[in-house]
Amino acid sequence: MPAPAPDSPDRPSAVPALDLARLRADFPALAQEVRGQPLVYLDSAATALKPQAVIDAVTRVYARDCANVHRGVHLLSQRATEAYEAVRAKVQGLLGAADPSEIVFVRGTTEAINLVAQSWARPRLGPGDEILITGLEHHANIVPWQMVCEQTGASLRVVPITDAGAVQLEDVDQALGERTRVVAVAHVSNALGTVLPVRAIADRAHAVGAKLLVDGAQAVPHMEVDVTALGCDFYCFSAHKVYGPTGVGALWAPRAVLEEMSPYQGGGDMIRSVSFERTTYAPPPHKFEAGTPNIAGTVGMGAAIDYLAELDRDALHAHEQALLDYATQALSEIPGLRLWGTAAAKLSVLSFTMDAAHPHDIGTIVDSHGVAIRTGHHCAQPVMTRFGIPATARASLSIYNTREDVDALVRALLHVQEMFG
Ligand code: PLP
């Protein structure tokens, strides 16, 4: 079924029109057939497809501006450095940060959290201190903190989630204490789609003197983010979930906080001067970027941000929410299917199990219909443990998905049921 026409009664009048066919044409991967069927890509929470503009930007770096950054006086190096450094201001704009120097380029969300864990938390925490996370975190926002706990003697506390997969502020209040030094939460859960009340958590964290890190990996693709309005101290995301390349992302922190932190990786490009007796570091953000960075990836991240900036984000958000409602309704009507993650504030993700089949069988059969979904624990094993299930199947929606995609998923799931039911 095509997307409703702008004047269709299916489209609430408050929702701005979106030219989905044109938008889909920007993503070349969507034009292919998979297992003899047109590709239906419902795995954008794992990684989003890339628009041609991003692919072209990456290609241009390798084809034309192929040089290392910060080091050369020759023209290619100057062009590469300019293209690379220009991306800081783009990320600054995307996150509502005050200054481009507050943006540290990293490999992705995982590296950003490790950086904060090692450079901010490790030197400051000791026995008796506490790090607070929630029960719905991705492993990337659990394991780095466990490592810091091992290194410092601090302990990890976990805010439980409700049966709907929500985080309640009274539970946050209960878990916070005067020994809480760091609070680290997802903005949006990758396993359940829950949107966390970050602003309220920031106020509570600051009331006890703790810093708040927000893992924005699943939020930046779907909502406008303003780090000032959120009131957090660290915010990070991965480019590949926002239509950019893999292996690159960004960490934001206020300049004063970055100034206070020591780097945890040393090498080229992060120094002011080096001698065998003493090394001094470059100012932030460069002191956190040791070694040759992912230059083409970073430029591609900039192209992805430019691409998003040209779209009407309100219209995209409305489209994604309408599609989530449509998909939630459609999946709920399949007998024996159970949706996990039903919080009122929710985005883009449908995690489910079926009585008829194990999630891995669901994924395999659905794939034979050309429908790509994710199965497993989604790097959130504690969520699976919380609900007493080994795994889920997860369909995740993005700006380029249509009702037809959801209909194809439903047809494939009915086939699963026929085969196993
Ligand atoms: N946090 C969340 C909520 C995620 O969904 C992911 C990726 O799935 C990550 C962190 C880790 O991101 P990356 O593997 O790009 O570092």
CSV table of C-alpha atoms and ligand atoms in Angstrom, one decimal:
chain,number,residue,atom,x,y,z
A,1,MET,CA,0.0,0.0,0.0
A,2,PRO,CA,1.5,3.4,-0.9
A,3,ALA,CA,1.8,6.1,1.7
A,4,PRO,CA,-1.4,8.1,1.9
A,5,ALA,CA,-1.6,11.1,-0.4
A,6,PRO,CA,-1.2,14.5,1.3
A,7,ASP,CA,-4.9,15.1,1.2
A,8,SER,CA,-5.9,11.5,2.1
A,9,PRO,CA,-8.3,11.1,5.1
A,10,ASP,CA,-5.7,8.7,6.5
A,11,ARG,CA,-3.3,11.6,7.1
A,12,PRO,CA,-4.2,13.7,10.1
A,13,SER,CA,-4.2,17.3,8.9
A,14,ALA,CA,-1.6,18.4,11.4
A,15,VAL,CA,1.0,16.1,9.8
A,16,PRO,CA,3.0,17.9,7.1
A,17,ALA,CA,3.2,16.1,3.8
A,18,LEU,CA,6.3,14.0,3.0
A,19,ASP,CA,7.3,12.8,-0.5
A,20,LEU,CA,8.2,9.3,0.5
A,21,ALA,CA,8.8,8.1,-3.0
A,22,ARG,CA,11.4,10.8,-3.5
A,23,LEU,CA,13.0,10.2,-0.2
A,24,ARG,CA,13.2,6.5,-0.8
A,25,ALA,CA,15.0,7.2,-4.1
A,26,ASP,CA,17.8,8.8,-2.2
A,27,PHE,CA,18.7,5.4,-0.7
A,28,PRO,CA,20.2,3.1,-3.4
A,29,ALA,CA,20.1,0.0,-1.2
A,30,LEU,CA,16.3,0.1,-1.3
A,31,ALA,CA,16.2,-0.5,-5.1
A,32,GLN,CA,17.5,-4.1,-4.8
A,33,GLU,CA,15.7,-7.4,-4.6
A,34,VAL,CA,16.5,-9.8,-1.8
A,35,ARG,CA,15.7,-13.5,-2.2
A,36,GLY,CA,13.7,-12.6,-5.3
A,37,GLN,CA,11.6,-10.0,-3.5
A,38,PRO,CA,11.9,-6.2,-3.2
A,39,LEU,CA,14.0,-5.4,-0.1
A,40,VAL,CA,12.0,-4.5,3.0
A,41,TYR,CA,14.5,-3.1,5.4
A,42,LEU,CA,13.3,-3.1,9.0
A,43,ASP,CA,16.6,-3.2,10.8
A,44,SER,CA,17.6,0.5,11.0
A,45,ALA,CA,18.1,0.4,14.7
A,46,ALA,CA,21.1,-1.8,14.0
A,47,THR,CA,22.3,0.4,11.2
A,48,ALA,CA,20.5,2.8,8.9
A,49,LEU,CA,20.7,2.7,5.1
A,50,LYS,CA,22.8,5.4,3.5
A,51,PRO,CA,21.6,8.1,1.1
A,52,GLN,CA,23.5,8.6,-2.1
A,53,ALA,CA,24.8,12.0,-0.8
A,54,VAL,CA,26.7,10.2,2.0
A,55,ILE,CA,28.1,7.6,-0.3
A,56,ASP,CA,29.2,10.3,-2.7
A,57,ALA,CA,30.9,12.3,0.1
A,58,VAL,CA,32.9,9.3,1.3
A,59,THR,CA,33.9,8.5,-2.3
A,60,ARG,CA,35.0,12.1,-2.9
A,61,VAL,CA,37.4,11.9,0.0
A,62,TYR,CA,39.1,8.8,-1.3
A,63,ALA,CA,38.8,9.8,-5.0
A,64,ARG,CA,39.9,13.4,-4.7
A,65,ASP,CA,40.9,14.7,-1.2
A,66,CYS,CA,42.8,11.6,-0.1
A,67,ALA,CA,45.3,12.8,2.4
A,68,ASN,CA,45.9,12.7,6.1
A,69,VAL,CA,44.5,15.5,8.2
A,70,HIS,CA,46.3,18.2,10.3
A,71,ARG,CA,49.7,17.2,9.1
A,72,GLY,CA,50.3,18.3,5.6
A,73,VAL,CA,50.9,21.7,3.9
A,74,HIS,CA,50.0,20.3,0.5
A,75,LEU,CA,46.6,21.1,-1.0
A,76,LEU,CA,45.1,17.7,-0.7
A,77,SER,CA,45.8,17.6,3.1
A,78,GLN,CA,44.4,21.1,3.4
A,79,ARG,CA,41.2,20.0,1.7
A,80,ALA,CA,40.9,16.9,3.8
A,81,THR,CA,41.5,18.8,7.0
A,82,GLU,CA,39.0,21.5,6.1
A,83,ALA,CA,36.3,18.9,5.1
A,84,TYR,CA,37.0,16.9,8.3
A,85,GLU,CA,37.1,19.9,10.7
A,86,ALA,CA,33.9,21.4,9.1
A,87,VAL,CA,32.0,18.4,10.5
A,88,ARG,CA,32.4,19.6,14.1
A,89,ALA,CA,30.2,22.6,13.4
A,90,LYS,CA,27.6,20.3,11.8
A,91,VAL,CA,27.5,18.1,14.8
A,92,GLN,CA,27.4,21.1,17.0
A,93,GLY,CA,24.3,22.3,15.1
A,94,LEU,CA,22.7,18.8,15.2
A,95,LEU,CA,23.1,18.6,19.0
A,96,GLY,CA,22.5,22.3,19.9
A,97,ALA,CA,26.0,22.6,21.4
A,98,ALA,CA,27.6,25.9,22.2
A,99,ASP,CA,30.9,25.5,20.3
A,100,PRO,CA,32.5,23.1,17.7
A,101,SER,CA,35.4,22.5,20.1
A,102,GLU,CA,32.9,20.7,22.4
A,103,ILE,CA,32.6,17.9,19.8
A,104,VAL,CA,35.0,15.0,20.0
A,105,PHE,CA,35.0,12.6,17.1
A,106,VAL,CA,35.0,8.9,18.2
A,107,ARG,CA,34.4,5.5,16.6
A,108,GLY,CA,30.8,5.6,17.8
A,109,THR,CA,28.7,5.5,20.9
A,110,THR,CA,30.7,2.6,22.4
A,111,GLU,CA,34.0,4.5,22.2
A,112,ALA,CA,32.4,7.7,23.5
A,113,ILE,CA,31.1,6.0,26.6
A,114,ASN,CA,34.4,4.2,27.2
A,115,LEU,CA,36.1,7.6,26.8
A,116,VAL,CA,33.9,9.2,29.5
A,117,ALA,CA,34.3,6.1,31.7
A,118,GLN,CA,38.1,6.1,31.5
A,119,SER,CA,38.8,9.8,31.3
A,120,TRP,CA,36.2,11.3,33.5
A,121,ALA,CA,35.0,8.6,35.9
A,122,ARG,CA,38.1,6.4,36.5
A,123,PRO,CA,40.3,9.2,37.9
A,124,ARG,CA,37.5,10.6,40.1
A,125,LEU,CA,35.8,7.6,41.6
A,126,GLY,CA,36.7,5.4,44.5
A,127,PRO,CA,35.3,2.8,46.8
A,128,GLY,CA,31.8,3.7,48.0
A,129,ASP,CA,31.0,5.8,45.0
A,130,GLU,CA,28.2,4.7,42.8
A,131,ILE,CA,27.4,4.7,39.1
A,132,LEU,CA,23.7,4.6,38.2
A,133,ILE,CA,22.3,3.1,35.0
A,134,THR,CA,18.9,1.7,34.1
A,135,GLY,CA,17.7,-1.8,33.4
A,136,LEU,CA,17.2,-1.2,29.7
A,137,GLU,CA,20.8,-0.1,28.7
A,138,HIS,CA,22.7,-1.4,25.7
A,139,HIS,CA,25.8,-3.4,26.7
A,140,ALA,CA,27.8,-0.3,25.5
A,141,ASN,CA,26.3,1.6,28.5
A,142,ILE,CA,26.9,-1.2,31.0
A,143,VAL,CA,30.2,-2.9,30.4
A,144,PRO,CA,32.4,0.3,30.4
A,145,TRP,CA,30.9,1.2,33.8
A,146,GLN,CA,31.5,-2.3,35.2
A,147,MET,CA,35.1,-1.9,34.1
A,148,VAL,CA,35.4,1.4,35.9
A,149,CYS,CA,33.9,-0.2,39.0
A,150,GLU,CA,36.5,-3.0,38.9
A,151,GLN,CA,39.3,-0.4,38.5
A,152,THR,CA,38.1,2.0,41.2
A,153,GLY,CA,36.1,0.0,43.7
A,154,ALA,CA,33.0,2.0,42.9
A,155,SER,CA,29.7,0.1,42.5
A,156,LEU,CA,27.0,-0.1,39.9
A,157,ARG,CA,23.4,0.5,40.7
A,158,VAL,CA,20.5,-0.2,38.3
A,159,VAL,CA,17.1,1.5,38.1
A,160,PRO,CA,14.6,-1.3,37.4
A,161,ILE,CA,12.2,-1.1,34.4
A,162,THR,CA,8.5,-1.6,34.6
A,163,ASP,CA,6.6,-4.4,32.8
A,164,ALA,CA,6.0,-2.0,30.0
A,165,GLY,CA,9.7,-1.3,29.7
A,166,ALA,CA,9.5,2.2,31.2
A,167,VAL,CA,11.8,3.9,33.6
A,168,GLN,CA,9.9,5.6,36.5
A,169,LEU,CA,11.2,8.7,38.1
A,170,GLU,CA,10.3,7.5,41.6
A,171,ASP,CA,12.7,4.5,41.0
A,172,VAL,CA,15.4,6.9,39.9
A,173,ASP,CA,14.9,8.9,43.1
A,174,GLN,CA,15.1,5.7,45.1
A,175,ALA,CA,18.4,4.6,43.5
A,176,LEU,CA,20.1,8.0,43.5
A,177,GLY,CA,22.1,8.9,46.6
A,178,GLU,CA,24.8,11.2,47.9
A,179,ARG,CA,27.4,8.7,46.6
A,180,THR,CA,26.1,8.7,43.1
A,181,ARG,CA,28.8,10.2,40.9
A,182,VAL,CA,27.7,9.3,37.4
A,183,VAL,CA,24.2,8.6,36.0
A,184,ALA,CA,24.3,7.0,32.5
A,185,VAL,CA,21.1,6.4,30.6
A,186,ALA,CA,19.9,5.7,27.1
A,187,HIS,CA,17.8,8.5,25.5
A,188,VAL,CA,15.9,5.8,23.7
A,189,SER,CA,16.1,2.1,24.3
A,190,ASN,CA,17.3,0.0,21.3
A,191,ALA,CA,15.6,-3.2,22.6
A,192,LEU,CA,12.2,-1.7,23.5
A,193,GLY,CA,11.9,1.8,21.9
A,194,THR,CA,11.2,3.4,25.3
A,195,VAL,CA,12.0,7.2,25.4
A,196,LEU,CA,13.5,8.1,28.8
A,197,PRO,CA,12.6,11.3,30.6
A,198,VAL,CA,16.2,12.7,30.3
A,199,ARG,CA,15.5,16.2,31.4
A,200,ALA,CA,13.9,15.1,34.7
A,201,ILE,CA,16.7,12.6,35.2
A,202,ALA,CA,19.3,15.4,34.6
A,203,ASP,CA,17.7,17.5,37.3
A,204,ARG,CA,17.7,14.7,39.8
A,205,ALA,CA,21.3,13.7,39.0
A,206,HIS,CA,22.5,17.3,39.4
A,207,ALA,CA,20.6,17.6,42.7
A,208,VAL,CA,23.0,15.0,44.2
A,209,GLY,CA,26.0,16.3,42.4
A,210,ALA,CA,26.3,13.6,39.8
A,211,LYS,CA,27.1,13.9,36.1
A,212,LEU,CA,24.7,12.6,33.5
A,213,LEU,CA,25.8,10.8,30.4
A,214,VAL,CA,23.1,10.2,27.7
A,215,ASP,CA,23.5,7.5,25.1
A,216,GLY,CA,21.8,9.1,22.1
A,217,ALA,CA,22.4,6.2,19.6
A,218,GLN,CA,18.7,5.5,19.1
A,219,ALA,CA,17.5,9.1,19.7
A,220,VAL,CA,19.4,11.2,17.2
A,221,PRO,CA,18.0,9.3,14.2
A,222,HIS,CA,14.4,10.0,15.3
A,223,MET,CA,14.1,13.2,17.2
A,224,GLU,CA,15.7,16.7,17.4
A,225,VAL,CA,18.2,16.8,20.3
A,226,ASP,CA,19.2,19.9,22.2
A,227,VAL,CA,21.9,19.1,24.8
A,228,THR,CA,21.3,22.4,26.5
A,229,ALA,CA,17.5,21.8,26.9
A,230,LEU,CA,18.2,18.2,28.0
A,231,GLY,CA,20.6,19.5,30.7
A,232,CYS,CA,23.0,16.5,30.4
A,233,ASP,CA,26.7,16.6,30.9
A,234,PHE,CA,27.8,14.2,28.1
A,235,TYR,CA,25.8,13.1,25.0
A,236,CYS,CA,26.9,10.7,22.3
A,237,PHE,CA,25.7,9.0,19.2
A,238,SER,CA,26.9,6.9,16.2
A,239,ALA,CA,26.8,8.2,12.7
A,240,HIS,CA,25.8,4.9,11.2
A,241,LYS,CA,22.4,5.0,12.8
A,242,VAL,CA,21.8,8.5,11.4
A,243,TYR,CA,22.4,7.5,7.7
A,244,GLY,CA,26.1,8.0,8.0
A,245,PRO,CA,29.1,5.7,7.7
A,246,THR,CA,30.1,3.0,10.3
A,247,GLY,CA,33.0,3.5,12.6
A,248,VAL,CA,32.5,7.1,13.5
A,249,GLY,CA,30.4,9.1,15.9
A,250,ALA,CA,30.6,12.0,18.3
A,251,LEU,CA,30.8,12.8,22.0
A,252,TRP,CA,29.6,16.2,23.3
A,253,ALA,CA,30.6,17.7,26.6
A,254,PRO,CA,30.9,21.3,27.7
A,255,ARG,CA,34.3,22.8,27.0
A,256,ALA,CA,35.1,23.2,30.7
A,257,VAL,CA,34.4,19.5,31.4
A,258,LEU,CA,36.6,18.4,28.4
A,259,GLU,CA,39.4,20.7,29.7
A,260,GLU,CA,39.4,19.0,33.1
A,261,MET,CA,39.6,15.5,31.6
A,262,SER,CA,42.9,13.7,30.7
A,263,PRO,CA,43.0,11.6,27.6
A,264,TYR,CA,43.0,7.8,28.0
A,265,GLN,CA,44.7,7.1,24.6
A,266,GLY,CA,48.0,8.6,23.6
A,267,GLY,CA,49.6,9.0,20.2
A,268,GLY,CA,50.0,11.2,17.3
A,269,ASP,CA,47.7,14.2,16.7
A,270,MET,CA,46.7,14.7,20.3
A,271,ILE,CA,49.9,16.4,21.6
A,272,ARG,CA,51.2,19.9,21.9
A,273,SER,CA,54.8,18.8,22.4
A,274,VAL,CA,56.6,15.5,23.1
A,275,SER,CA,59.9,14.8,24.7
A,276,PHE,CA,61.1,11.7,26.6
A,277,GLU,CA,60.8,13.7,29.8
A,278,ARG,CA,57.4,15.2,29.4
A,279,THR,CA,54.5,15.4,26.9
A,280,THR,CA,51.8,18.1,26.9
A,281,TYR,CA,48.5,17.6,25.3
A,282,ALA,CA,46.6,19.6,22.6
A,283,PRO,CA,43.5,21.4,23.8
A,284,PRO,CA,40.2,19.6,23.5
A,285,PRO,CA,38.8,18.1,21.4
A,286,HIS,CA,42.0,17.1,19.7
A,287,LYS,CA,43.6,15.7,22.9
A,288,PHE,CA,41.0,12.9,22.8
A,289,GLU,CA,41.6,12.0,19.1
A,290,ALA,CA,44.9,10.1,19.1
A,291,GLY,CA,46.0,8.6,15.8
A,292,THR,CA,44.8,9.0,12.2
A,293,PRO,CA,41.0,9.3,12.5
A,294,ASN,CA,38.3,8.0,10.2
A,295,ILE,CA,38.5,10.9,7.9
A,296,ALA,CA,36.2,9.7,5.1
A,297,GLY,CA,33.7,8.4,7.7
A,298,THR,CA,33.7,11.8,9.5
A,299,VAL,CA,33.1,13.6,6.2
A,300,GLY,CA,30.3,11.1,5.5
A,301,MET,CA,28.8,11.9,8.9
A,302,GLY,CA,28.8,15.6,7.9
A,303,ALA,CA,27.0,14.7,4.7
A,304,ALA,CA,24.4,12.7,6.6
A,305,ILE,CA,23.8,15.7,8.9
A,306,ASP,CA,23.4,18.0,5.9
A,307,TYR,CA,21.0,15.4,4.3
A,308,LEU,CA,18.9,15.4,7.5
A,309,ALA,CA,19.0,19.2,7.7
A,310,GLU,CA,17.3,19.5,4.3
A,311,LEU,CA,14.4,17.3,5.4
A,312,ASP,CA,11.4,18.5,7.4
A,313,ARG,CA,12.1,16.7,10.7
A,314,ASP,CA,8.6,17.4,12.1
A,315,ALA,CA,7.2,15.6,9.0
A,316,LEU,CA,9.6,12.7,9.4
A,317,HIS,CA,8.8,12.4,13.1
A,318,ALA,CA,5.1,12.4,12.4
A,319,HIS,CA,5.5,9.8,9.6
A,320,GLU,CA,7.6,7.5,11.9
A,321,GLN,CA,5.1,7.8,14.8
A,322,ALA,CA,2.1,7.1,12.5
A,323,LEU,CA,4.0,4.1,11.1
A,324,LEU,CA,4.8,2.8,14.6
A,325,ASP,CA,1.1,3.1,15.5
A,326,TYR,CA,0.1,1.3,12.3
A,327,ALA,CA,2.6,-1.5,12.8
A,328,THR,CA,1.8,-1.9,16.5
A,329,GLN,CA,-1.9,-2.3,15.6
A,330,ALA,CA,-1.1,-4.8,12.8
A,331,LEU,CA,1.3,-6.9,14.8
A,332,SER,CA,-1.1,-7.0,17.8
A,333,GLU,CA,-3.7,-8.6,15.6
A,334,ILE,CA,-1.5,-11.6,14.9
A,335,PRO,CA,-2.6,-14.4,17.3
A,336,GLY,CA,0.2,-15.7,19.5
A,337,LEU,CA,2.4,-12.6,19.0
A,338,ARG,CA,3.5,-10.7,22.0
A,339,LEU,CA,5.0,-7.2,21.9
A,340,TRP,CA,7.7,-6.3,24.4
A,341,GLY,CA,8.1,-2.6,25.3
A,342,THR,CA,4.8,-0.9,25.5
A,343,ALA,CA,5.7,2.3,27.3
A,344,ALA,CA,3.6,5.4,26.5
A,345,ALA,CA,6.7,7.3,25.3
A,346,LYS,CA,8.1,5.1,22.6
A,347,LEU,CA,9.8,5.3,19.2
A,348,SER,CA,10.5,3.2,16.1
A,349,VAL,CA,11.1,-0.2,17.6
A,350,LEU,CA,8.8,-3.3,17.7
A,351,SER,CA,10.3,-6.1,19.7
A,352,PHE,CA,8.2,-9.3,19.7
A,353,THR,CA,8.0,-13.0,20.3
A,354,MET,CA,5.7,-15.6,18.8
A,355,ASP,CA,4.3,-18.7,20.5
A,356,ALA,CA,4.8,-20.5,17.3
A,357,ALA,CA,8.5,-20.0,16.7
A,358,HIS,CA,11.9,-19.0,18.2
A,359,PRO,CA,13.0,-15.5,17.2
A,360,HIS,CA,15.8,-16.9,15.1
A,361,ASP,CA,13.3,-19.0,13.1
A,362,ILE,CA,11.1,-15.9,12.7
A,363,GLY,CA,14.1,-14.0,11.4
A,364,THR,CA,15.1,-16.7,8.9
A,365,ILE,CA,11.6,-17.1,7.5
A,366,VAL,CA,10.9,-13.4,7.3
A,367,ASP,CA,14.2,-13.0,5.4
A,368,SER,CA,13.0,-15.5,2.8
A,369,HIS,CA,10.3,-13.0,2.1
A,370,GLY,CA,12.9,-10.2,1.6
A,371,VAL,CA,12.2,-8.7,4.9
A,372,ALA,CA,15.2,-7.8,7.1
A,373,ILE,CA,14.6,-7.8,10.8
A,374,ARG,CA,16.9,-8.4,13.8
A,375,THR,CA,16.7,-11.3,16.2
A,376,GLY,CA,18.6,-12.0,19.4
A,377,HIS,CA,19.3,-10.1,22.6
A,378,HIS,CA,20.1,-6.8,20.8
A,379,CYS,CA,23.1,-6.2,23.0
A,380,ALA,CA,20.7,-5.8,25.9
A,381,GLN,CA,20.8,-9.2,27.7
A,382,PRO,CA,19.6,-7.7,31.0
A,383,VAL,CA,16.3,-6.7,29.2
A,384,MET,CA,15.8,-10.2,28.1
A,385,THR,CA,16.5,-11.5,31.6
A,386,ARG,CA,14.0,-9.0,33.1
A,387,PHE,CA,11.3,-10.4,30.9
A,388,GLY,CA,12.3,-14.0,31.2
A,389,ILE,CA,12.9,-14.5,27.5
A,390,PRO,CA,16.0,-15.6,25.6
A,391,ALA,CA,15.6,-13.2,22.7
A,392,THR,CA,13.1,-11.2,20.6
A,393,ALA,CA,12.5,-10.5,17.0
A,394,ARG,CA,12.9,-6.7,16.4
A,395,ALA,CA,11.5,-4.7,13.5
A,396,SER,CA,12.8,-1.1,13.6
A,397,LEU,CA,11.3,1.7,11.5
A,398,SER,CA,13.0,4.6,9.8
A,399,ILE,CA,12.2,7.6,7.7
A,400,TYR,CA,12.2,5.5,4.4
A,401,ASN,CA,9.7,2.8,5.6
A,402,THR,CA,6.2,2.6,4.4
A,403,ARG,CA,2.9,0.9,5.3
A,404,GLU,CA,3.7,-1.5,2.5
A,405,ASP,CA,6.8,-2.6,4.4
A,406,VAL,CA,4.8,-3.3,7.5
A,407,ASP,CA,2.2,-5.2,5.4
A,408,ALA,CA,5.0,-7.3,4.0
A,409,LEU,CA,6.3,-8.0,7.5
A,410,VAL,CA,2.8,-9.1,8.6
A,411,ARG,CA,2.4,-11.4,5.6
A,412,ALA,CA,5.8,-13.0,6.4
A,413,LEU,CA,4.8,-13.4,10.1
A,414,LEU,CA,1.5,-15.1,9.1
A,415,HIS,CA,3.7,-17.5,7.0
A,416,VAL,CA,5.8,-18.2,10.1
A,417,GLN,CA,2.6,-19.1,11.9
A,418,GLU,CA,1.4,-21.3,9.1
A,419,MET,CA,4.7,-23.2,9.1
A,420,PHE,CA,5.1,-23.6,12.9
A,421,GLY,CA,1.6,-23.0,14.3
B,1,PLP,N1,23.6,2.3,22.6
B,1,PLP,C1,22.5,2.0,21.9
B,1,PLP,C2,21.2,2.4,22.5
B,1,PLP,C3,22.6,1.3,20.7
B,1,PLP,O1,21.5,1.0,20.1
B,1,PLP,C4,23.9,1.0,20.2
B,1,PLP,C5,24.0,0.2,19.0
B,1,PLP,O2,23.2,-0.6,18.7
B,1,PLP,C6,25.0,1.4,20.9
B,1,PLP,C7,24.9,2.1,22.1
B,1,PLP,C8,26.4,1.1,20.4
B,1,PLP,O3,26.6,1.8,19.2
B,1,PLP,P1,27.9,1.5,18.4
B,1,PLP,O4,28.0,0.0,18.2
B,1,PLP,O5,27.7,2.2,17.1
B,1,PLP,O6,29.1,2.0,19.1
